[in-house]
Amino acid sequence: MNTILEGSSSSVEANSEGPTVIIGERINPTGRKRLAQALIAEDHGFVCELALSQVRAGAQVLDINVAALGVDEEQLLPRVVRQIAGVTGVPLCLDTLNTAALRAALEVVPGKPLVNSVSGEESSLGTVLPLVKDRGAAVIALTMDEAGIPQDAASRVRVAGKILERAARLGIQPADVLIDPLVMAAGADSNAGMVALQAINGIRREFGVSISLGASNVSFGLPDRHTLNQAFLAMAISQGANCVITDPAKLTGTIRAADLLRGRDEYAANYIASFRSARALSQ
Amino acid sequence: MNTILEGSSSSVEANSEGPTVIIGERINPTGRKRLAQALIAEDHGFVCELALSQVRAGAQVLDINVAALGVDEEQLLPRVVRQIAGVTGVPLCLDTLNTAALRAALEVVPGKPLVNSVSGEESSLGTVLPLVKDRGAAVIALTMDEAGIPQDAASRVRVAGKILERAARLGIQPADVLIDPLVMAAGADSNAGMVALQAINGIRREFGVSISLGASNVSFGLPDRHTLNQAFLAMAISQGANCVITDPAKLTGTIRAADLLRGRDEYAANYIASFRSARALSQ
């Protein structure tokens, strides 16, 4: 199954044979004070440079979240989306809980964007899926519902099935729904990694759809987070994840290594290109 | 299935529920000039310090290979084994192609050692397995035979099955045979990682035995070998490997991270202990 995303000048395809798609996570003010200030001040130069630096580091899609305290998302999100689309040309991932902001951004974003996110909650399904359908977008689906995030992998697979079914009823293809099995912190629950990996494996087998995940949450509260994030990404790709929302400057090497080791990189071409590019950037 | 190895003062168990067993690879003169000199000169101080440093870095078993050019293995291997057993107390892995040296070392090694290795070749099966049986040792079995190393995973699984059957005929339990699915260099063949990972998965499903592998060969000839080795180990553990022959100073963190992420490390206790120990060593 091929998930296709389009920007104004590039497009990207996620499937089970090709390389993992890297979604840059850094346009998100949570825990990033300097970015929050830039968003409030509408310092587009700073924000666009952050976008470009992620593309240079290997991001093929950029997540855009402008929800800093005191910001009017409905006004700001479309403006930032237009700016970043203009300077980078890559497909964008609209990351907001604000329906009006999502609607406004979907009107201005070029190509075929990704919406981050819908969940299995009725309120989310009823609001987000029609917008996704109307715009012809793709959507990240979180495996949680009114009861919260299921503790076990089988229940997460069930929630994924429910969202896929609801999307299909509206005419959204399974290829346009990327399931995020929700990785919790392994420091708080030492089964968190295992449950997420089992959920990835189960979703891949049962539905064959694209699987997207955030990598950094798993290491929250533990030492040497980078080593844990690296190991988790490699394991997740080994189990079937094909999209990762991450900091490309830190994890592109590991992701391209995992692609090579899964047989998705003929002649190690992407791995070597990514190494050379990282070396050039560090010089 | 529990694989148990014993040294003079510690023992270790490899199974599918517990942590991955780390076998230190550094007592091997291939490509290590200083060690080769120390072995030839019988500089036991140097060799024993190398052994101890691996145990401090997280090795639970030590591989012992003394095959430097000009060395009489039959004389030297038992002497080095006795020395290292005396200073470390951990289970040892006797790594030699020399049958007389293996026999001599098996006579002096304490506890229940590991033999590295038998293959599916008749000459190897006929020589090594009786020694393993007589000594009550465990053995690493390479998935290759007279035809060489199979290109595909299914054939490696078949060779594993053949070795397990031949071992069983002699009365060697499956728990005492650790299959090594033989990881080739991904830089020479970009399917090498995938084939090894598929073989691990197939062997785990079909036989449920312990799976041991070397981590560093996969990255041979490629840049940033460490990132590739890290990704490969995490993926191999994700697919079912439970023993790794590696440099513990470089890869213990990744291995303990992978254990935690597979749900084999309650309260992240081993991961945190390994981090603290590495930090203390680096200070």
Coordinates of C-alpha atoms in Angstrom, one line a residue:
Chain A
M1 CA 0.0 0.0 0.0
N2 CA 1.4 3.4 -1.1
T3 CA 0.9 6.5 1.0
I4 CA 1.6 9.5 -1.2
L5 CA 2.2 13.1 0.2
E6 CA 2.8 16.1 -2.0
G7 CA 4.3 19.5 -1.5
S8 CA 4.6 22.4 -3.9
S9 CA 7.8 21.0 -5.5
S10 CA 8.4 17.5 -4.1
S11 CA 6.4 14.5 -3.2
V12 CA 7.1 11.4 -1.1
E13 CA 5.8 7.9 -0.9
A14 CA 5.7 5.6 2.1
N15 CA 5.2 1.9 1.5
S16 CA 6.6 -1.3 2.8
E17 CA 9.4 -1.7 0.2
G18 CA 10.9 1.7 0.1
P19 CA 12.8 3.9 2.6
T20 CA 11.3 5.2 5.8
V21 CA 9.7 8.6 5.4
I22 CA 11.2 11.2 7.8
I23 CA 8.9 13.9 9.2
G24 CA 10.8 16.7 10.8
E25 CA 9.3 17.4 14.3
R26 CA 11.0 20.6 15.3
I27 CA 8.4 23.2 14.2
N28 CA 6.6 22.8 17.5
P29 CA 6.9 25.3 20.4
T30 CA 6.4 22.7 23.2
G31 CA 9.6 23.0 25.2
R32 CA 11.2 25.3 22.6
K33 CA 11.2 28.8 24.1
R34 CA 13.1 30.5 21.3
L35 CA 10.6 29.0 18.7
A36 CA 7.7 30.1 20.8
Q37 CA 9.0 33.6 20.9
A38 CA 9.6 33.6 17.1
L39 CA 6.0 32.3 16.5
I40 CA 4.5 35.0 18.7
A41 CA 6.6 37.7 17.1
E42 CA 5.9 36.3 13.6
D43 CA 9.6 36.1 13.0
H44 CA 9.2 34.1 9.8
G45 CA 12.9 34.2 9.1
F46 CA 13.7 32.1 12.2
V47 CA 10.9 29.6 11.6
C48 CA 11.7 29.2 7.9
E49 CA 15.4 28.6 8.7
L50 CA 14.4 25.9 11.2
A51 CA 12.3 24.3 8.4
L52 CA 15.1 24.4 5.9
S53 CA 17.7 23.1 8.4
Q54 CA 15.5 20.0 8.9
V55 CA 15.1 19.4 5.1
R56 CA 18.9 19.7 4.8
A57 CA 19.3 17.1 7.6
G58 CA 17.0 14.6 5.8
A59 CA 13.4 15.5 6.6
Q60 CA 11.1 14.8 3.6
V61 CA 7.9 16.1 5.3
L62 CA 7.7 18.9 7.9
D63 CA 5.3 18.8 10.9
I64 CA 3.9 22.3 11.6
N65 CA 2.6 23.1 15.1
V66 CA 2.3 26.7 16.1
A67 CA 0.4 26.3 19.4
A68 CA 2.5 28.6 21.5
L69 CA 0.7 30.2 24.5
G70 CA -1.1 33.3 23.4
V71 CA -1.0 32.6 19.7
D72 CA -4.2 32.7 17.5
E73 CA -3.7 29.4 15.7
E74 CA -6.5 30.1 13.2
Q75 CA -4.6 33.2 12.1
L76 CA -1.1 32.0 12.4
L77 CA -1.1 28.4 11.2
P78 CA -2.1 29.2 7.6
R79 CA 0.5 32.0 7.5
V80 CA 3.3 29.8 8.7
V81 CA 2.2 27.0 6.4
R82 CA 2.3 29.3 3.4
Q83 CA 5.7 30.6 4.3
I84 CA 7.2 27.1 4.9
A85 CA 5.6 25.7 1.8
G86 CA 7.1 28.5 -0.1
V87 CA 10.7 28.2 1.1
T88 CA 10.9 24.4 1.3
G89 CA 8.5 22.9 -1.3
V90 CA 8.2 19.7 0.8
P91 CA 4.9 18.1 1.9
L92 CA 3.6 19.5 5.2
C93 CA 2.0 17.8 8.2
L94 CA -0.6 20.1 9.8
D95 CA -0.4 19.5 13.6
T96 CA -3.2 21.2 15.5
L97 CA -6.0 20.4 17.9
N98 CA -7.8 23.5 16.7
T99 CA -10.4 22.6 14.0
A100 CA -10.8 26.2 12.7
A101 CA -7.0 26.4 12.4
L102 CA -6.9 23.1 10.6
R103 CA -9.6 24.1 8.2
A104 CA -7.8 27.4 7.4
A105 CA -4.5 25.7 6.9
L106 CA -6.0 23.1 4.7
E107 CA -7.2 25.9 2.4
V108 CA -3.8 27.3 1.8
V109 CA -1.4 24.3 2.0
P110 CA -0.3 23.2 -1.5
G111 CA -0.3 19.6 -2.7
K112 CA -1.5 16.7 -0.6
P113 CA -0.8 17.4 3.0
L114 CA -0.9 15.1 6.1
V115 CA -3.2 16.0 9.0
N116 CA -1.9 15.3 12.5
S117 CA -4.1 13.9 13.9
V118 CA -7.4 12.0 14.3
S119 CA -8.1 9.6 17.2
G120 CA -10.7 6.9 17.8
E121 CA -12.8 9.4 19.9
E122 CA -16.1 10.2 18.3
S123 CA -15.6 13.9 18.6
S124 CA -12.3 13.6 16.7
L125 CA -13.6 11.2 14.0
G126 CA -16.6 13.3 13.4
T127 CA -14.6 16.6 13.0
V128 CA -11.3 15.6 11.5
L129 CA -12.2 12.9 9.0
P130 CA -14.6 15.0 6.9
L131 CA -12.0 17.8 6.6
V132 CA -9.4 15.2 5.5
K133 CA -11.9 13.7 3.0
D134 CA -12.9 17.1 1.6
R135 CA -9.3 18.2 1.1
G136 CA -8.1 14.9 -0.3
A137 CA -5.4 14.8 2.5
A138 CA -3.8 11.9 4.4
V139 CA -4.2 11.7 8.2
I140 CA -2.3 10.3 11.1
A141 CA -4.6 8.2 13.3
L142 CA -3.7 7.8 17.0
T143 CA -4.7 4.4 18.6
M144 CA -6.7 5.9 21.5
D145 CA -10.4 6.6 22.1
E146 CA -12.7 7.8 24.9
A147 CA -11.2 5.2 27.3
G148 CA -7.7 6.6 26.8
I149 CA -4.7 4.8 25.4
P150 CA -5.1 1.0 25.6
Q151 CA -2.5 -0.7 27.8
D152 CA -2.2 -3.7 25.4
A153 CA -1.3 -4.0 21.8
A154 CA -4.4 -6.0 20.7
S155 CA -6.7 -3.1 21.9
R156 CA -4.6 -0.6 20.0
V157 CA -4.9 -2.7 16.8
R158 CA -8.7 -2.8 17.4
V159 CA -8.8 1.0 17.7
A160 CA -6.8 1.3 14.5
G161 CA -9.3 -1.0 12.8
K162 CA -12.2 1.2 14.0
I163 CA -10.6 4.4 12.6
L164 CA -9.8 2.7 9.3
E165 CA -13.4 1.6 9.0
R166 CA -14.8 5.0 9.8
A167 CA -12.4 6.6 7.2
A168 CA -13.4 4.0 4.6
R169 CA -17.1 4.9 5.2
L170 CA -16.3 8.5 4.2
G171 CA -14.4 7.3 1.2
I172 CA -10.9 7.9 2.6
Q173 CA -8.6 5.1 1.3
P174 CA -6.6 3.0 3.8
A175 CA -3.4 4.2 2.1
D176 CA -4.3 7.7 3.3
V177 CA -4.5 6.7 7.0
L178 CA -1.2 6.4 8.8
I179 CA -1.6 4.6 12.1
D180 CA 0.4 5.9 15.1
P181 CA 0.5 3.2 17.8
L182 CA 1.5 5.7 20.5
V183 CA 4.7 5.0 22.2
M184 CA 4.7 5.8 26.0
A185 CA 7.7 6.4 28.2
A186 CA 9.6 3.2 29.0
G187 CA 10.9 4.8 32.2
A188 CA 7.4 5.0 33.6
D189 CA 6.3 1.6 32.3
S190 CA 9.0 -0.9 31.3
N191 CA 6.5 -2.6 29.0
A192 CA 5.8 0.5 27.0
G193 CA 8.3 -0.2 24.2
M194 CA 7.2 -3.8 23.9
V195 CA 3.5 -2.9 23.6
A196 CA 4.2 -0.3 20.9
L197 CA 6.4 -2.8 19.0
Q198 CA 3.7 -5.5 19.2
A199 CA 1.1 -3.0 18.1
I200 CA 3.2 -2.0 15.1
N201 CA 3.6 -5.7 14.2
G202 CA -0.1 -6.4 14.6
I203 CA -1.2 -3.3 12.6
R204 CA 1.2 -4.2 9.8
R205 CA -0.1 -7.8 9.6
E206 CA -3.8 -7.1 10.0
F207 CA -4.2 -4.0 7.8
G208 CA -1.0 -3.5 5.8
V209 CA -1.3 0.3 6.2
S210 CA 1.5 2.8 6.8
I211 CA 2.6 3.2 10.3
S212 CA 4.0 6.4 11.7
L213 CA 5.5 7.1 15.1
G214 CA 7.1 9.6 17.3
A215 CA 10.5 8.3 18.5
S216 CA 11.4 10.5 21.4
N217 CA 8.6 9.9 23.9
V218 CA 9.9 6.4 24.7
S219 CA 13.0 7.7 26.4
F220 CA 11.4 10.4 28.5
G221 CA 12.9 10.5 32.0
L222 CA 15.7 8.0 31.3
P223 CA 19.4 8.7 30.8
D224 CA 21.2 8.5 27.5
R225 CA 17.9 9.2 25.6
H226 CA 19.7 9.2 22.2
T227 CA 20.8 5.6 22.5
L228 CA 17.2 4.5 23.5
N229 CA 15.7 6.5 20.7
Q230 CA 18.1 5.0 18.2
A231 CA 17.3 1.5 19.4
F232 CA 13.6 2.1 19.4
L233 CA 13.5 3.5 15.9
A234 CA 15.6 0.6 14.5
M235 CA 13.3 -1.9 16.2
A236 CA 10.1 -0.1 15.1
I237 CA 11.3 -0.1 11.5
S238 CA 12.2 -3.8 11.9
Q239 CA 8.6 -4.5 13.0
G240 CA 7.1 -2.5 10.1
A241 CA 7.0 1.3 10.8
N242 CA 7.5 3.3 7.6
C243 CA 7.2 6.9 8.8
V244 CA 8.9 8.6 11.7
I245 CA 8.3 12.0 13.3
T246 CA 11.7 12.9 14.7
D247 CA 14.6 15.4 14.8
P248 CA 16.3 14.5 11.5
A249 CA 19.6 16.0 12.6
K250 CA 19.8 13.4 15.3
L251 CA 18.3 10.3 13.8
T252 CA 18.5 10.3 10.0
G253 CA 21.6 8.1 10.2
T254 CA 19.9 5.5 12.3
I255 CA 16.8 5.5 10.1
R256 CA 18.8 5.1 6.9
A257 CA 20.9 2.3 8.6
A258 CA 17.7 0.5 9.5
D259 CA 16.4 0.8 5.9
L260 CA 19.6 -0.7 4.6
L261 CA 19.4 -3.5 7.1
R262 CA 15.8 -4.3 6.1
G263 CA 16.9 -4.5 2.5
R264 CA 15.2 -1.3 1.4
D265 CA 18.3 0.5 0.1
E266 CA 20.0 -1.0 -3.0
Y267 CA 23.8 -0.6 -3.0
A268 CA 23.5 1.3 0.3
A269 CA 23.0 4.4 -1.8
N270 CA 20.7 6.3 0.6
Y271 CA 22.8 5.3 3.6
I272 CA 26.0 6.6 2.1
A273 CA 24.3 9.7 0.7
S274 CA 22.9 10.5 4.1
F275 CA 26.3 10.0 5.7
R276 CA 28.0 12.3 3.2
S277 CA 25.3 15.0 3.6
A278 CA 25.6 14.9 7.4
R279 CA 29.4 15.2 7.2
A280 CA 29.1 18.1 4.8
L281 CA 26.7 19.8 7.2
S282 CA 29.0 19.4 10.2
Q283 CA 32.0 20.9 8.4
Chain B
M1 CA 14.4 -22.7 26.3
N2 CA 17.2 -21.8 28.7
T3 CA 20.8 -21.8 27.6
I4 CA 23.0 -21.9 30.7
L5 CA 26.7 -21.2 30.7
E6 CA 28.9 -21.4 33.8
G7 CA 32.3 -19.9 34.8
S8 CA 34.3 -20.6 37.9
S9 CA 32.4 -17.9 39.9
S10 CA 29.4 -16.7 37.8
S11 CA 26.9 -18.2 35.4
V12 CA 24.6 -16.7 32.8
E13 CA 21.3 -17.8 31.3
A14 CA 20.1 -16.9 27.8
N15 CA 16.4 -17.3 27.1
S16 CA 13.6 -15.5 25.3
E17 CA 12.4 -13.6 28.4
G18 CA 15.5 -12.3 30.0
P19 CA 18.2 -9.8 29.0
T20 CA 20.5 -10.4 26.0
V21 CA 23.7 -12.2 26.9
I22 CA 26.8 -10.1 26.0
I23 CA 29.9 -12.1 24.8
G24 CA 33.0 -9.9 24.7
E25 CA 34.8 -10.3 21.4
R26 CA 38.1 -8.6 22.0
I27 CA 40.4 -11.5 22.9
N28 CA 41.0 -12.2 19.3
P29 CA 44.2 -11.1 17.5
T30 CA 42.6 -10.6 14.1
G31 CA 43.3 -7.0 13.3
R32 CA 44.7 -6.3 16.8
K33 CA 48.4 -6.1 16.5
R34 CA 49.1 -5.2 20.2
L35 CA 47.1 -8.3 21.3
A36 CA 48.9 -10.5 18.8
Q37 CA 52.2 -9.4 20.2
A38 CA 51.0 -10.0 23.8
L39 CA 49.8 -13.5 22.9
I40 CA 53.1 -14.4 21.2
A41 CA 55.1 -13.0 24.2
E42 CA 52.7 -14.7 26.6
D43 CA 52.1 -11.3 28.2
H44 CA 49.3 -12.6 30.4
G45 CA 49.0 -9.2 32.2
F46 CA 47.9 -7.5 29.0
V47 CA 45.5 -10.2 28.0
C48 CA 44.0 -10.5 31.5
E49 CA 43.5 -6.7 31.6
L50 CA 41.7 -6.8 28.3
A51 CA 39.5 -9.6 29.7
L52 CA 38.7 -7.7 32.8
S53 CA 38.0 -4.4 31.0
Q54 CA 35.4 -6.2 28.9
V55 CA 33.7 -7.6 32.0
R56 CA 33.7 -4.1 33.6
A57 CA 32.0 -2.8 30.3
G58 CA 29.2 -5.4 30.6
A59 CA 30.5 -8.7 29.1
Q60 CA 29.0 -11.7 30.8
V61 CA 30.9 -14.3 28.7
L62 CA 34.4 -13.8 27.1
D63 CA 35.3 -15.2 23.7
I64 CA 38.9 -16.5 23.7
N65 CA 40.7 -16.7 20.4
V66 CA 44.5 -16.9 20.4
A67 CA 45.2 -17.7 16.8
A68 CA 47.9 -15.1 16.1
L69 CA 50.4 -16.0 13.4
G70 CA 53.2 -18.2 14.8
V71 CA 51.3 -19.3 17.9
D72 CA 51.0 -22.9 19.0
E73 CA 47.3 -22.9 19.8
E74 CA 47.3 -26.3 21.4
Q75 CA 49.8 -25.0 23.9
L76 CA 48.6 -21.5 24.3
L77 CA 44.8 -21.7 24.3
P78 CA 44.5 -23.8 27.5
R79 CA 47.1 -21.5 29.3
V80 CA 45.2 -18.3 28.3
V81 CA 41.9 -19.9 29.2
R82 CA 43.2 -20.9 32.7
Q83 CA 44.5 -17.4 33.3
I84 CA 41.3 -15.6 32.2
A85 CA 39.1 -18.0 34.0
G86 CA 41.2 -17.3 37.1
V87 CA 41.0 -13.5 37.0
T88 CA 37.4 -13.1 35.7
G89 CA 35.4 -16.1 36.9
V90 CA 32.9 -15.6 34.0
P91 CA 31.9 -18.3 31.5
L92 CA 34.3 -18.6 28.5
C93 CA 33.7 -19.2 24.8
L94 CA 36.5 -21.2 23.2
D95 CA 37.0 -19.8 19.8
T96 CA 39.3 -22.0 17.6
L97 CA 39.4 -24.0 14.4
N98 CA 42.1 -26.2 15.9
T99 CA 40.6 -29.4 17.2
A100 CA 43.6 -30.3 19.4
A101 CA 43.6 -26.8 20.9
L102 CA 39.8 -27.1 21.5
R103 CA 40.3 -30.5 23.2
A104 CA 43.1 -29.2 25.4
A105 CA 41.2 -26.1 26.4
L106 CA 38.0 -28.0 27.2
E107 CA 40.1 -30.0 29.7
V108 CA 41.1 -27.0 31.7
V109 CA 38.2 -24.6 31.4
P110 CA 36.0 -24.5 34.5
G111 CA 32.2 -24.7 34.6
K112 CA 30.2 -25.1 31.4
P113 CA 31.8 -23.3 28.5
L114 CA 30.6 -22.3 25.1
V115 CA 32.4 -23.7 22.0
N116 CA 32.8 -21.4 19.0
S117 CA 31.9 -23.0 16.6
V118 CA 30.4 -25.9 14.7
S119 CA 29.1 -25.6 11.2
G120 CA 26.8 -27.8 9.0
E121 CA 29.9 -29.3 7.3
E122 CA 30.3 -33.0 7.9
S123 CA 33.9 -32.6 9.0
S124 CA 32.9 -30.0 11.6
L125 CA 29.9 -31.9 12.8
G126 CA 31.9 -35.1 13.2
T127 CA 34.7 -33.4 15.1
V128 CA 33.2 -30.7 17.2
L129 CA 29.9 -32.2 18.4
P130 CA 31.4 -35.2 20.1
L131 CA 33.8 -32.9 22.0
V132 CA 30.9 -30.7 23.0
K133 CA 28.9 -33.7 24.2
D134 CA 31.8 -35.3 26.1
R135 CA 32.5 -32.1 28.0
G136 CA 28.8 -31.1 28.6
A137 CA 29.5 -27.8 26.9
A138 CA 27.2 -25.6 24.8
V139 CA 28.1 -24.7 21.2
I140 CA 27.6 -21.9 18.6
A141 CA 26.4 -23.4 15.3
L142 CA 27.0 -21.5 12.1
T143 CA 24.4 -21.8 9.4
M144 CA 26.7 -22.8 6.6
D145 CA 27.7 -26.2 5.1
E146 CA 29.8 -27.7 2.3
A147 CA 28.0 -25.4 -0.2
G148 CA 29.1 -22.3 1.7
I149 CA 26.8 -19.7 3.3
P150 CA 23.3 -19.9 1.9
Q151 CA 22.1 -16.7 0.1
D152 CA 18.6 -16.9 1.5
A153 CA 17.1 -17.1 5.0
A154 CA 15.1 -20.3 4.4
S155 CA 18.2 -22.3 3.6
R156 CA 20.0 -21.0 6.7
V157 CA 17.0 -22.1 8.7
R158 CA 17.3 -25.6 7.1
V159 CA 21.1 -25.8 7.9
A160 CA 20.2 -24.8 11.5
G161 CA 17.7 -27.6 11.6
K162 CA 20.3 -30.1 10.4
I163 CA 22.8 -29.1 13.0
L164 CA 20.2 -29.3 15.8
E165 CA 19.2 -32.8 14.6
R166 CA 22.8 -34.0 14.5
A167 CA 23.4 -32.6 18.0
A168 CA 20.2 -34.2 19.3
R169 CA 21.3 -37.6 17.9
L170 CA 24.5 -37.3 20.1
G171 CA 22.4 -36.3 23.1
I172 CA 23.1 -32.6 23.0
Q173 CA 20.0 -30.7 24.1
P174 CA 18.7 -27.9 21.8
A175 CA 19.2 -25.5 24.7
D176 CA 22.9 -26.1 24.3
V177 CA 23.0 -25.2 20.6
L178 CA 23.1 -21.4 19.9
I179 CA 22.5 -20.7 16.2
D180 CA 24.5 -18.0 14.5
P181 CA 22.7 -17.0 11.3
L182 CA 25.8 -15.4 9.9
V183 CA 25.6 -11.7 9.1
M184 CA 27.4 -10.7 5.9
A185 CA 28.5 -7.1 5.0
A186 CA 25.6 -4.9 3.9
G187 CA 28.1 -2.8 1.9
A188 CA 28.8 -5.8 -0.4
D189 CA 25.3 -7.0 -0.6
S190 CA 22.5 -4.7 0.4
N191 CA 20.2 -7.6 1.2
A192 CA 22.7 -9.0 3.8
G193 CA 21.1 -7.5 6.8
M194 CA 17.6 -8.4 5.7
V195 CA 18.5 -12.1 5.1
A196 CA 20.2 -12.3 8.5
L197 CA 17.1 -10.8 10.2
Q198 CA 14.8 -13.1 8.4
A199 CA 16.9 -16.0 9.4
I200 CA 16.8 -15.0 13.0
N201 CA 13.0 -14.7 12.8
G202 CA 12.7 -18.1 11.1
I203 CA 15.0 -19.9 13.5
R204 CA 13.2 -18.4 16.5
R205 CA 9.8 -19.5 15.2
E206 CA 10.8 -22.9 14.0
F207 CA 13.1 -24.1 16.7
G208 CA 12.8 -21.7 19.7
V209 CA 16.5 -22.0 20.4
S210 CA 19.0 -19.4 21.5
I211 CA 20.4 -17.2 18.7
S212 CA 23.8 -15.7 18.8
L213 CA 25.4 -13.3 16.4
G214 CA 28.4 -11.1 15.7
A215 CA 27.4 -7.5 15.2
S216 CA 30.3 -5.8 13.5
N217 CA 30.6 -7.7 10.2
V218 CA 27.4 -6.1 8.8
S219 CA 29.0 -2.7 8.7
F220 CA 32.3 -3.7 7.1
G221 CA 33.3 -1.3 4.4
L222 CA 30.6 1.3 5.1
P223 CA 31.0 4.7 6.8
D224 CA 29.7 5.3 10.4
R225 CA 30.0 1.7 11.3
H226 CA 28.9 2.3 14.9
T227 CA 25.4 3.6 13.9
L228 CA 24.9 0.6 11.6
N229 CA 26.1 -1.8 14.2
Q230 CA 23.7 -0.2 16.8
A231 CA 20.8 -0.4 14.4
F232 CA 21.5 -4.0 13.4
L233 CA 21.8 -5.2 17.0
A234 CA 18.5 -3.5 18.0
M235 CA 16.8 -5.0 15.0
A236 CA 18.3 -8.5 15.6
I237 CA 17.2 -8.4 19.3
S238 CA 13.8 -7.3 18.1
Q239 CA 13.6 -10.3 15.8
G240 CA 14.7 -12.8 18.5
A241 CA 18.5 -12.8 19.0
N242 CA 19.4 -13.3 22.6
C243 CA 23.3 -13.5 22.6
V244 CA 25.6 -11.0 21.0
I245 CA 29.3 -11.3 20.4
T246 CA 30.5 -7.7 20.4
D247 CA 32.7 -5.1 21.9
P248 CA 30.9 -4.4 25.2
A249 CA 32.5 -0.9 25.6
K250 CA 30.8 0.2 22.4
L251 CA 27.5 -1.6 22.4
T252 CA 26.3 -2.5 25.9
G253 CA 24.1 0.6 26.0
T254 CA 22.3 -0.2 22.8
I255 CA 21.8 -3.9 23.9
R256 CA 20.3 -2.9 27.2
A257 CA 18.1 -0.3 25.5
A258 CA 16.8 -3.0 23.1
D259 CA 16.2 -5.3 26.1
L260 CA 14.2 -2.6 27.8
L261 CA 12.2 -1.9 24.7
R262 CA 11.4 -5.6 24.3
G263 CA 10.0 -5.7 27.8
R264 CA 12.9 -7.7 29.2
D265 CA 14.0 -5.2 31.8
E266 CA 11.6 -4.5 34.7
Y267 CA 11.8 -0.9 36.0
A268 CA 14.5 -0.3 33.4
A269 CA 16.9 -1.5 36.1
N270 CA 19.5 -3.1 33.9
Y271 CA 19.4 -0.2 31.5
I272 CA 20.0 2.4 34.2
A273 CA 22.7 0.2 35.9
S274 CA 24.5 -0.1 32.6
F275 CA 24.4 3.6 32.0
R276 CA 25.7 4.4 35.5
S277 CA 28.5 1.8 35.1
A278 CA 29.5 3.2 31.7
R279 CA 29.6 6.8 33.2
A280 CA 31.7 5.7 36.1
L281 CA 34.2 4.0 33.8
S282 CA 34.5 7.1 31.6
Q283 CA 35.3 9.3 34.6

